[in-house]
XYZ file of C-alpha atoms in Angstrom:
582
model
C 42.421 13.580 -24.756
C 42.966 10.247 -26.485
C 46.350 8.525 -26.186
C 47.723 6.557 -29.124
C 48.021 2.842 -28.212
C 51.574 2.514 -29.606
C 52.689 5.621 -27.723
C 51.259 4.218 -24.467
C 53.052 0.906 -25.017
C 56.359 2.726 -25.614
C 56.042 4.829 -22.469
C 55.139 1.764 -20.354
C 58.220 0.019 -21.768
C 60.451 3.052 -21.039
C 59.061 3.403 -17.506
C 60.692 0.140 -16.441
C 57.669 -0.670 -14.265
C 56.963 -3.974 -16.069
C 59.197 -6.614 -17.592
C 59.564 -6.976 -21.362
C 57.911 -10.430 -21.343
C 54.892 -9.177 -19.329
C 54.471 -6.237 -21.700
C 54.631 -8.480 -24.786
C 52.074 -10.845 -23.227
C 49.769 -7.878 -22.489
C 50.128 -6.530 -26.073
C 49.094 -9.926 -27.515
C 46.111 -10.112 -25.105
C 45.093 -6.513 -25.905
C 45.053 -7.223 -29.663
C 42.891 -10.321 -29.103
C 40.334 -8.513 -26.953
C 40.648 -5.071 -28.621
C 41.470 -3.655 -25.180
C 43.968 -1.210 -23.694
C 47.433 -2.610 -22.828
C 47.403 -0.621 -19.596
C 44.080 -2.195 -18.538
C 45.440 -5.682 -19.304
C 48.534 -5.020 -17.181
C 46.372 -3.735 -14.323
C 44.258 -6.901 -14.573
C 47.429 -9.020 -14.475
C 48.525 -7.173 -11.331
C 51.689 -5.865 -13.012
C 50.671 -2.192 -12.798
C 48.459 -0.254 -10.402
C 45.808 2.132 -11.721
C 47.680 5.061 -10.158
C 50.884 4.065 -12.006
C 48.905 4.044 -15.263
C 47.510 7.508 -14.442
C 51.038 8.836 -13.819
C 52.175 7.493 -17.217
C 49.138 8.982 -18.976
C 49.663 12.321 -17.198
C 53.272 12.375 -18.460
C 52.191 11.597 -22.063
C 49.419 14.228 -22.004
C 51.637 16.815 -20.341
C 49.197 17.130 -17.429
C 50.629 17.399 -13.896
C 49.982 14.457 -11.550
C 48.900 15.788 -8.141
C 49.189 14.015 -4.795
C 46.670 15.428 -2.288
C 47.171 12.857 0.486
C 47.708 14.682 3.788
C 47.075 18.117 2.245
C 44.501 20.433 3.863
C 42.396 22.210 1.241
C 40.791 25.578 2.003
C 37.053 25.011 2.609
C 36.022 27.885 0.296
C 37.861 26.173 -2.567
C 36.842 22.609 -1.678
C 33.139 23.533 -1.447
C 33.092 25.016 -4.991
C 32.296 21.458 -6.070
C 29.379 20.052 -3.999
C 30.243 16.800 -2.238
C 27.787 14.594 -4.254
C 29.375 15.807 -7.541
C 32.889 15.325 -6.130
C 32.037 11.805 -4.954
C 30.189 10.691 -8.107
C 32.736 12.094 -10.581
C 35.931 11.665 -8.485
C 36.845 15.324 -8.893
C 38.253 17.744 -6.293
C 38.749 21.532 -6.463
C 42.051 22.225 -4.682
C 43.523 25.549 -5.902
C 41.910 28.794 -7.085
C 43.090 32.117 -8.489
C 41.061 35.064 -9.790
C 40.873 33.515 -13.267
C 41.597 29.773 -12.876
C 40.493 26.759 -10.856
C 42.682 23.663 -10.581
C 40.791 20.395 -10.199
C 42.207 16.938 -9.436
C 40.524 14.046 -11.288
C 40.854 10.314 -11.845
C 39.665 10.752 -15.435
C 40.394 13.993 -17.290
C 38.013 12.887 -20.083
C 34.999 13.471 -17.795
C 33.790 16.499 -19.750
C 30.362 16.474 -18.049
C 31.940 17.246 -14.668
C 34.299 19.878 -16.130
C 31.448 21.657 -17.942
C 29.284 21.618 -14.785
C 32.045 23.314 -12.762
C 32.866 25.781 -15.540
C 29.227 26.972 -15.649
C 29.124 27.228 -11.864
C 32.273 29.283 -11.302
C 32.904 30.968 -14.675
C 36.662 30.331 -14.372
C 39.166 28.561 -16.601
C 39.304 24.925 -15.430
C 42.758 23.303 -15.261
C 42.359 19.491 -14.976
C 45.054 17.557 -13.088
C 45.346 13.794 -12.715
C 45.496 12.287 -9.239
C 45.304 8.910 -7.494
C 42.461 7.113 -5.717
C 43.999 7.692 -2.269
C 44.063 11.445 -2.928
C 40.355 11.439 -3.807
C 39.346 9.247 -0.831
C 41.343 11.274 1.693
C 40.082 14.605 0.372
C 36.417 13.487 0.356
C 36.731 12.962 4.120
C 37.644 16.644 4.460
C 34.097 17.579 3.368
C 32.612 15.988 6.490
C 35.252 17.311 8.891
C 35.266 20.809 7.407
C 31.472 21.058 7.225
C 31.117 20.232 10.907
C 33.843 22.670 11.886
C 32.638 25.453 9.559
C 28.937 25.282 10.394
C 29.505 24.359 14.037
C 31.639 27.480 14.528
C 29.043 29.730 12.854
C 26.175 28.353 14.929
C 28.037 28.383 18.244
C 29.178 31.976 17.613
C 25.672 33.148 16.713
C 24.009 31.280 19.601
C 26.145 33.247 22.044
C 24.532 36.442 20.687
C 20.969 35.222 21.267
C 18.716 37.016 23.669
C 18.379 34.737 26.713
C 14.811 33.773 27.602
C 14.277 32.185 31.036
C 12.617 28.747 30.713
C 9.806 29.713 33.118
C 8.852 32.694 30.884
C 8.653 30.773 27.596
C 4.896 30.158 27.794
C 4.185 33.824 28.572
C 5.979 35.462 25.650
C 3.617 37.533 23.506
C 3.147 37.017 19.780
C 4.838 40.377 19.043
C 7.883 39.477 21.173
C 8.165 36.079 19.481
C 8.057 37.729 16.067
C 10.777 40.143 17.119
C 12.925 37.237 18.417
C 12.373 35.287 15.171
C 13.638 38.246 13.124
C 16.742 38.686 15.282
C 19.865 38.444 13.062
C 21.651 35.671 15.037
C 18.493 33.483 14.910
C 18.161 33.986 11.148
C 21.823 33.025 10.670
C 21.537 29.917 12.873
C 18.441 28.587 11.064
C 19.805 29.433 7.594
C 23.062 27.661 8.461
C 21.240 24.592 9.821
C 19.174 24.323 6.624
C 22.190 24.807 4.348
C 24.225 22.270 6.319
C 21.406 19.695 6.051
C 21.092 20.215 2.283
C 24.845 19.793 1.733
C 24.861 16.688 3.956
C 22.012 15.289 1.801
C 19.828 14.820 4.894
C 16.204 13.748 4.419
C 15.001 15.137 7.794
C 16.099 17.613 10.473
C 15.032 16.935 14.096
C 15.237 19.889 16.500
C 14.586 18.473 19.967
C 14.408 20.495 23.205
C 15.855 18.652 26.206
C 16.132 19.585 29.852
C 19.442 21.434 29.551
C 20.167 21.689 25.811
C 18.735 21.735 22.283
C 19.677 18.675 20.233
C 19.807 18.846 16.421
C 19.828 15.563 14.523
C 19.884 14.777 10.781
C 18.502 11.663 9.132
C 21.038 10.685 6.466
C 20.554 7.521 4.385
C 17.714 6.490 6.685
C 19.761 6.714 9.917
C 19.568 9.495 12.525
C 22.871 11.177 13.443
C 23.579 13.837 16.067
C 24.527 16.981 14.137
C 25.095 19.502 16.926
C 24.093 20.555 20.431
C 22.929 24.140 21.056
C 22.271 26.050 24.283
C 18.806 25.567 25.776
C 18.070 29.299 25.389
C 18.162 28.894 21.583
C 15.049 26.670 21.567
C 12.278 29.306 21.611
C 14.074 31.538 19.092
C 14.738 28.742 16.563
C 11.188 27.348 16.836
C 9.771 30.869 16.352
C 11.964 31.373 13.255
C 10.783 28.085 11.749
C 7.164 29.062 12.475
C 7.653 32.419 10.722
C 9.152 30.677 7.652
C 6.262 28.159 7.608
C 3.561 30.789 8.203
C 2.403 29.090 11.437
C 0.867 30.600 14.590
C 3.681 31.944 16.743
C 1.745 31.997 20.010
C 0.254 28.477 19.661
C 2.354 26.150 21.812
C -0.268 23.651 22.999
C -1.371 22.129 19.679
C 0.616 20.434 16.864
C 1.104 22.531 13.715
C 2.095 21.613 10.146
C 3.516 23.961 7.534
C 5.822 24.275 4.582
C 8.409 26.636 3.078
C 10.944 26.629 0.276
C 14.570 27.712 -0.044
C 17.039 27.887 -2.912
C 20.482 26.446 -2.210
C 23.270 24.801 -4.213
C 21.470 25.728 -7.477
C 18.381 23.735 -6.536
C 15.051 24.453 -4.901
C 14.346 22.502 -1.704
C 10.960 22.380 0.014
C 10.788 21.859 3.773
C 7.712 20.139 5.191
C 7.449 21.233 8.830
C 5.831 19.455 11.767
C 5.840 21.082 15.227
C 4.696 19.063 18.229
C 4.453 20.060 21.930
C 6.752 17.872 24.071
C 7.699 17.873 27.761
C 10.558 20.410 27.460
C 9.034 22.690 24.800
C 8.235 22.156 21.126
C 9.942 19.626 18.867
C 10.312 20.572 15.191
C 10.862 18.007 12.432
C 11.615 19.291 8.932
C 11.396 16.918 5.934
C 13.605 17.998 2.994
C 12.065 17.534 -0.450
C 14.235 18.351 -3.450
C 11.997 19.889 -6.080
C 13.296 17.993 -9.103
C 13.292 14.254 -9.731
C 13.768 14.516 -13.504
C 16.521 12.354 -14.931
C 16.081 9.454 -12.497
C 15.663 6.053 -14.117
C 14.218 2.811 -12.832
C 17.663 1.237 -13.224
C 19.237 3.912 -10.964
C 16.541 3.195 -8.344
C 17.669 -0.456 -8.265
C 15.215 -2.204 -10.620
C 16.670 -4.911 -12.870
C 16.048 -8.163 -14.748
C 12.571 -9.648 -15.203
C 11.075 -7.295 -12.606
C 12.134 -4.267 -14.654
C 10.639 -5.810 -17.810
C 7.345 -6.404 -15.976
C 7.170 -2.727 -14.983
C 7.900 -1.537 -18.528
C 5.222 -3.930 -19.815
C 2.645 -2.522 -17.340
C 3.586 1.058 -18.343
C 2.685 0.315 -21.980
C -0.919 -0.399 -21.006
C -3.485 2.355 -21.541
C -5.650 1.251 -18.599
C -5.221 -0.518 -15.274
C -3.299 0.162 -12.103
C 0.353 0.215 -11.062
C 0.854 0.198 -7.288
C 3.889 0.797 -5.088
C 3.697 -0.545 -1.543
C 5.809 -0.266 1.589
C 6.050 1.633 4.887
C 6.617 5.392 5.238
C 10.029 6.446 3.926
C 10.541 3.411 1.683
C 10.840 5.452 -1.542
C 7.342 4.743 -2.927
C 6.721 8.322 -4.083
C 10.132 8.576 -5.779
C 9.343 5.372 -7.696
C 5.970 6.814 -8.786
C 7.552 10.079 -9.962
C 10.188 8.134 -11.904
C 7.415 6.163 -13.610
C 5.635 9.459 -14.399
C 8.878 10.905 -15.788
C 9.102 7.914 -18.149
C 5.439 8.233 -19.157
C 5.568 12.030 -19.577
C 5.210 12.550 -23.351
C 3.516 15.327 -25.350
C 0.794 12.910 -26.499
C -0.575 12.190 -22.997
C -2.369 14.232 -20.348
C -1.109 13.403 -16.845
C -2.865 14.653 -13.697
C -1.977 14.003 -10.058
C -3.649 14.434 -6.700
C -1.097 14.547 -3.869
C -0.562 15.323 -0.192
C 1.857 17.031 -0.347
C 3.282 17.733 -3.821
C 6.806 16.481 -3.175
C 8.420 17.147 -6.569
C 7.404 19.616 -9.253
C 7.329 18.096 -12.735
C 6.965 19.985 -16.033
C 3.891 19.278 -18.221
C 2.146 17.410 -15.381
C -0.954 18.888 -13.722
C -0.317 18.505 -10.008
C -3.011 19.150 -7.389
C -2.529 19.453 -3.623
C -5.307 18.125 -1.342
C -6.586 20.447 1.407
C -8.584 18.354 3.907
C -9.285 21.385 6.139
C -11.570 22.830 3.439
C -13.011 19.457 2.372
C -10.743 18.949 -0.649
C -9.691 15.309 -0.068
C -8.187 12.579 -2.259
C -11.663 11.266 -3.065
C -13.203 14.665 -3.973
C -10.078 15.617 -5.929
C -10.095 12.310 -7.828
C -13.741 12.841 -8.811
C -12.768 16.176 -10.380
C -9.627 14.791 -12.019
C -11.495 12.205 -14.105
C -13.491 15.080 -15.647
C -10.219 16.725 -16.787
C -9.737 14.216 -19.658
C -6.578 12.599 -18.212
C -4.816 9.626 -19.805
C -2.737 8.918 -16.694
C -3.723 9.659 -13.091
C -1.402 9.551 -10.083
C -3.065 9.332 -6.647
C -0.486 10.099 -3.945
C -1.898 7.517 -1.544
C -4.952 5.264 -1.287
C -5.977 5.768 2.356
C -9.690 4.973 2.534
C -12.539 3.011 0.958
C -13.843 5.904 -1.117
C -10.462 6.758 -2.681
C -9.810 3.051 -3.364
C -13.196 2.675 -5.071
C -12.702 5.801 -7.218
C -9.146 4.758 -8.208
C -10.340 1.276 -9.245
C -13.221 2.772 -11.241
C -10.839 5.203 -12.977
C -8.613 2.252 -13.940
C -11.667 0.424 -15.295
C -12.837 3.348 -17.412
C -9.878 4.039 -19.676
C -7.183 5.487 -17.422
C -3.784 4.264 -16.284
C -3.718 4.843 -12.505
C -0.541 5.011 -10.393
C -0.756 5.036 -6.616
C 0.788 3.941 -3.294
C -0.534 1.716 -0.540
C 0.792 1.078 2.981
C 1.401 -2.691 3.155
C 4.417 -4.774 4.168
C 4.677 -6.656 0.866
C 3.424 -6.595 -2.716
C 1.125 -9.583 -2.081
C -0.345 -7.767 0.953
C -2.009 -5.234 -1.383
C -4.857 -7.607 -2.310
C -6.149 -8.284 1.245
C -5.741 -4.542 1.964
C -8.043 -3.660 -0.976
C -10.565 -6.276 0.132
C -10.463 -4.732 3.639
C -11.420 -1.458 1.918
C -14.521 -3.158 0.470
C -13.231 -3.510 -3.114
C -14.750 -6.562 -4.831
C -12.135 -9.149 -5.931
C -13.570 -9.286 -9.486
C -12.839 -5.534 -9.856
C -9.244 -6.027 -8.661
C -8.485 -8.731 -11.224
C -9.773 -6.413 -13.972
C -7.561 -3.481 -12.966
C -4.340 -4.477 -11.182
C -1.391 -4.694 -13.567
C 1.729 -4.833 -11.430
C 2.425 -4.299 -7.713
C 5.841 -3.120 -6.497
C 6.871 -3.813 -2.898
C 9.961 -1.929 -1.741
C 12.347 -0.834 1.016
C 15.502 1.319 0.983
C 18.918 -0.029 2.014
C 22.112 1.960 2.496
C 24.562 1.792 -0.392
C 28.162 0.767 0.314
C 31.041 3.123 -0.421
C 33.371 2.020 -3.223
C 36.067 0.920 -0.745
C 34.180 -1.839 1.116
C 36.174 -4.755 2.551
C 35.823 -7.968 0.526
C 35.164 -11.288 2.319
C 33.750 -14.738 1.578
C 31.009 -16.526 3.498
C 32.091 -19.296 5.867
C 30.239 -22.634 5.951
C 28.271 -21.568 9.029
C 27.350 -18.217 7.394
C 26.159 -20.033 4.256
C 24.024 -22.321 6.465
C 22.558 -19.277 8.266
C 21.829 -17.567 4.942
C 20.103 -20.759 3.745
C 17.571 -20.360 6.563
C 16.533 -16.964 5.145
C 16.510 -17.615 1.386
C 16.534 -20.596 -0.953
C 20.235 -20.725 -1.891
C 19.735 -22.708 -5.116
C 17.016 -20.285 -6.245
C 19.366 -17.335 -5.504
C 22.177 -18.957 -7.546
C 19.701 -19.326 -10.433
C 18.891 -15.568 -10.324
C 22.582 -14.583 -10.072
C 23.548 -16.820 -13.003
C 20.557 -15.724 -15.081
C 21.591 -12.039 -14.847
C 25.279 -12.991 -15.317
C 26.362 -11.648 -11.908
C 28.310 -14.887 -11.388
C 29.592 -17.621 -13.699
C 27.739 -20.898 -14.258
C 30.153 -22.876 -12.050
C 30.488 -20.464 -9.110
C 29.090 -21.451 -5.704
C 28.358 -19.556 -2.467
C 31.875 -20.318 -1.186
C 33.533 -18.198 -3.901
C 31.004 -15.351 -4.297
C 32.576 -12.194 -2.771
C 30.552 -10.067 -0.341
C 31.575 -6.749 1.216
C 31.567 -5.045 4.616
C 31.622 -1.266 5.216
C 35.060 0.229 5.852
C 34.452 2.618 8.760
C 36.664 5.723 8.806
C 36.582 9.038 10.597
C 33.629 10.984 9.207
C 32.165 7.961 7.377
C 30.302 4.807 8.430
C 31.177 3.096 5.154
C 27.837 3.852 3.482
C 26.801 6.669 1.126
C 23.318 7.054 -0.337
C 20.506 4.496 -0.581
C 19.134 2.114 -3.181
C 15.850 0.215 -3.385
C 15.275 -3.489 -2.869
C 12.087 -4.588 -4.573
C 9.626 -7.324 -5.343
C 7.593 -6.907 -8.531
C 4.372 -8.924 -8.592
C 2.608 -9.116 -11.978
C -1.073 -10.001 -11.641
C -1.063 -13.084 -13.893
C -4.097 -15.267 -14.720
C -3.216 -17.733 -11.942
C -2.889 -14.908 -9.384
C -6.228 -13.497 -10.585
C -7.805 -16.895 -9.807
C -6.331 -16.755 -6.291
C -7.687 -13.213 -5.760
C -11.185 -14.326 -6.826
C -10.916 -17.178 -4.290
C -9.924 -14.687 -1.523
C -6.543 -16.381 -1.078
C -4.193 -15.166 1.650
C -1.220 -12.925 0.840
C 1.107 -15.874 1.663
C -0.506 -18.069 -1.044
C -0.396 -15.209 -3.558
C 3.308 -14.617 -2.791
C 4.130 -18.333 -3.155
C 2.416 -18.430 -6.555
C 4.287 -15.261 -7.648
C 7.572 -16.865 -6.555
C 6.721 -19.986 -8.584
C 6.245 -17.655 -11.567
C 9.707 -16.118 -11.088
C 9.170 -13.181 -8.712
C 12.236 -12.247 -6.675
C 11.164 -11.292 -3.141
C 12.540 -8.218 -1.367
C 14.959 -10.210 0.789
C 16.150 -12.124 -2.293
C 16.673 -8.849 -4.168
C 18.612 -7.575 -1.146
C 20.933 -10.619 -1.128
C 21.226 -10.231 -4.921
C 22.433 -6.623 -4.469
C 24.732 -7.630 -1.583
C 26.413 -10.177 -3.885
C 27.013 -7.340 -6.367
C 28.788 -5.294 -3.670
C 26.036 -2.627 -3.700
C 25.059 -3.169 -0.044
C 25.695 -5.615 2.807
C 23.794 -8.679 4.017
C 23.544 -7.071 7.485
C 21.939 -3.932 6.028
C 19.379 -6.002 4.077
C 18.424 -7.986 7.193
C 18.164 -4.778 9.261
C 15.730 -3.204 6.795
C 13.667 -6.332 6.120
C 13.186 -6.986 9.845
C 11.952 -3.432 10.587
């Protein structure tokens, strides 16, 4: 729905919102820069973006809708999943048997319109709206979800068969199975799982306490209380989860691990289940693993600049090793799968050995280890190299034998991708040496090492501020300020003359139903194993010396990458320091 430039200029003039002289100035500037007059006027502060949308709506003959303060029916609102609504600034607000009205900031977003059309099979009627309408309506997702799912669960929990606490250990397997197949229990667990998926939780914690059952979700790396259920629901819910995971119902003294899969919101989600005996019963933790990672890019994960180029360079090699390092939950596996997605071409044979298989990928041969029958990473890797692979992914290097086999595979004509638990990229070398790998083998195989953490991503409406002199001094104790300015200028984040005093940073704007953050992004350090670093490895240098040399060669450390992203408004300095100090 393109609007003729002359027509737009005429309507802006007729609107009386800007003076004649300002409009003429904007027209001249637009011709010079081949830009839109409306955008120039917004940049000059003479028009707001919402005023421009109202003018465009009038020209296009599309109604302009104001949703501020309007309560939208949850059944209509939830037609568009919250992540789609947030990413595309689109809200479903009115539905008939044949049509669905959607409010948008940009009616040219055909991708979003086509997605909704396929989902609902209705005629889509796009309407323009303002930013305040979108922001206010997005908050309704959180409020409505809690109310909707909370009501369902509370109602169903009242129907549960009450089991006295003192009898919990004496319930027979048959009785537990009967309880687990009770309709209210099925509804409660299904609702909990669906709620967690919609909330984009990474984990569900179901924790029995003395007088209640606490359910918590981990969202963007932080645990949040989701709901409190009656204590009598504990045995029933745990039994239901055990049935879904094919675990022993009558085993309450030993930990158990299992897995099951559900289909929700047009995607398959695997749940990795861990059940552990605790003082007041059994605690269940469910890890949510979305089955598809296709379409992710290294740029979306937060890689940029020279570090990104170093990864692409390592991926072009036919042999060697690419490692991702970091603690549990730092996004290492997602990075590996994204690398595999980039490398996945018809001309190569890719095989993986994993525990567990977290994402299913087409055209990749994925193998799950089973330690209980002796099928470990090391035995699986031995078999993999006989399968004529070009690229091998080892889920994790945990022991000497797996490390030795992975290094040998990288030496003998394979590109090997794997993860290692270390605090930094430079810490990978001493870790390998601890696992009895000779330094001369490391220098022949290691290509690039990625150290990473995940930080929470700021919402679009963060509060802008500038660092005071004391804050700049404090920041200077954590990072080299001149070195950071060099990186920011090199990637054109700031101008050549800008200093720390005039670089804007942002703080989260906390509102009801939102802590100011949404989603997570990686902060990274990418260490290429150069000839000088190879010399240090041969000399058994410490990780500190290796890191210093990598910094001299232009590596941005994790904390520097965090400050870099904070200066872009992607996250906050406080969030970076929280994650780095963990």
